[in-house]
mmCIF file of C-alpha atoms in Angstrom:
data_model
loop_
_atom_site.group_PDB
_atom_site.id
_atom_site.type_symbol
_atom_site.label_atom_id
_atom_site.label_comp_id
_atom_site.label_asym_id
_atom_site.label_seq_id
_atom_site.Cartn_x
_atom_site.Cartn_y
_atom_site.Cartn_z
ATOM 1 C CA MET A 1 8.420 13.714 1.862
ATOM 2 C CA VAL A 2 11.418 11.734 3.086
ATOM 3 C CA GLY A 3 11.770 14.051 6.079
ATOM 4 C CA ALA A 4 8.138 13.547 7.074
ATOM 5 C CA LEU A 5 8.495 9.784 6.797
ATOM 6 C CA LEU A 6 11.632 9.790 8.939
ATOM 7 C CA VAL A 7 9.945 11.897 11.624
ATOM 8 C CA GLY A 8 6.908 9.586 11.652
ATOM 9 C CA LEU A 9 9.030 6.453 11.842
ATOM 10 C CA SER A 10 11.179 7.893 14.630
ATOM 11 C CA TYR A 11 8.077 8.841 16.601
ATOM 12 C CA ALA A 12 6.573 5.353 16.142
ATOM 13 C CA LYS A 13 9.814 3.696 17.268
ATOM 14 C CA ALA A 14 10.028 5.916 20.352
ATOM 15 C CA LEU A 15 6.379 5.311 21.226
ATOM 16 C CA ALA A 16 6.769 1.539 20.880
ATOM 17 C CA PHE A 17 9.973 1.567 22.923
ATOM 18 C CA ALA A 18 8.482 3.728 25.700
ATOM 19 C CA ASN A 19 5.436 1.475 25.984
ATOM 20 C CA GLN A 20 7.424 -1.750 25.579
ATOM 21 C CA ILE A 21 5.326 -2.917 22.661
ATOM 22 C CA PRO A 22 6.505 -4.209 19.281
ATOM 23 C CA LEU A 23 6.641 -1.966 16.241
ATOM 24 C CA VAL A 24 5.038 -3.761 13.307
ATOM 25 C CA GLY A 25 6.081 -2.676 9.822
ATOM 26 C CA VAL A 26 3.292 -2.516 7.242
ATOM 27 C CA ASN A 27 3.737 -2.304 3.480
ATOM 28 C CA HIS A 28 1.791 0.800 2.559
ATOM 29 C CA ILE A 29 0.986 -0.397 -0.968
ATOM 30 C CA GLN A 30 -0.453 -3.655 0.392
ATOM 31 C CA GLY A 31 -2.486 -1.525 2.793
ATOM 32 C CA HIS A 32 -4.093 0.293 -0.128
ATOM 33 C CA ILE A 33 -5.043 -3.043 -1.695
ATOM 34 C CA ALA A 34 -6.336 -4.492 1.590
ATOM 35 C CA ALA A 35 -8.523 -1.418 2.197
ATOM 36 C CA ASN A 36 -10.719 -2.582 -0.691
ATOM 37 C CA TYR A 37 -11.770 -5.620 1.348
ATOM 38 C CA ILE A 38 -13.512 -3.268 3.802
ATOM 39 C CA THR A 39 -15.681 -1.625 1.145
ATOM 40 C CA TYR A 40 -16.117 -4.636 -1.132
ATOM 41 C CA LYS A 41 -16.723 -7.567 1.212
ATOM 42 C CA GLU A 42 -17.301 -9.942 -1.736
ATOM 43 C CA LEU A 43 -13.854 -9.160 -3.223
ATOM 44 C CA LYS A 44 -11.559 -12.164 -3.220
ATOM 45 C CA PRO A 45 -8.275 -12.790 -5.040
ATOM 46 C CA PRO A 46 -7.280 -13.241 -7.772
ATOM 47 C CA PHE A 47 -7.972 -9.845 -9.352
ATOM 48 C CA LEU A 48 -6.211 -6.903 -11.009
ATOM 49 C CA CYS A 49 -5.766 -3.674 -9.104
ATOM 50 C CA VAL A 50 -4.860 -0.201 -10.348
ATOM 51 C CA MET A 51 -3.194 1.509 -7.394
ATOM 52 C CA MET A 52 -2.633 5.272 -7.431
ATOM 53 C CA SER A 53 -0.889 6.693 -4.390
ATOM 54 C CA GLY A 54 1.148 9.827 -4.021
ATOM 55 C CA GLY A 55 3.791 9.893 -6.718
ATOM 56 C CA ASN A 56 3.270 6.490 -8.280
ATOM 57 C CA THR A 57 0.766 4.346 -10.136
ATOM 58 C CA GLN A 58 0.934 0.564 -10.369
ATOM 59 C CA ILE A 59 -1.059 -2.174 -12.048
ATOM 60 C CA ILE A 60 -0.914 -5.119 -9.672
ATOM 61 C CA GLN A 61 -2.036 -8.710 -10.065
ATOM 62 C CA VAL A 62 -3.342 -9.774 -6.664
ATOM 63 C CA LYS A 63 -2.786 -13.531 -6.640
ATOM 64 C CA SER A 64 -3.786 -14.154 -3.020
ATOM 65 C CA TYR A 65 -4.268 -12.091 0.127
ATOM 66 C CA THR A 66 -0.482 -12.021 0.608
ATOM 67 C CA THR A 67 0.949 -12.551 -2.899
ATOM 68 C CA PHE A 68 1.170 -9.696 -5.407
ATOM 69 C CA GLU A 69 2.901 -9.103 -8.728
ATOM 70 C CA VAL A 70 3.497 -5.628 -10.141
ATOM 71 C CA LEU A 71 2.685 -5.849 -13.851
ATOM 72 C CA GLY A 72 3.466 -2.236 -14.680
ATOM 73 C CA LYS A 73 4.180 1.093 -13.013
ATOM 74 C CA THR A 74 4.908 4.712 -13.754
ATOM 75 C CA ARG A 75 8.511 5.821 -13.645
ATOM 76 C CA ASP A 76 8.187 9.142 -11.915
ATOM 77 C CA ASP A 77 4.704 10.411 -11.158
ATOM 78 C CA ALA A 78 1.147 9.284 -10.607
ATOM 79 C CA ILE A 79 -1.093 8.998 -13.646
ATOM 80 C CA ARG A 80 -3.865 10.695 -11.645
ATOM 81 C CA ARG A 81 -2.075 14.029 -11.987
ATOM 82 C CA SER A 82 -2.571 14.002 -15.728
ATOM 83 C CA PHE A 83 -6.366 14.213 -15.423
#
């Protein structure tokens, strides 16, 4: 997975450089949380979120649109793989 991420990041950097536009870093976990606002328009912080992505699972307290606190997480693998 690290190799794929490095290739993607290198491509994004080259594309931004070639087009003289800024490269904006995005926290992928925050992206998963923010995606809920598209489906659930009434959703507003504060709330608890169970986030399962790839190889990790986190329970996150969403305090505001930009403030999060991880309350618990798996150590090595996503809980979804156990079901």
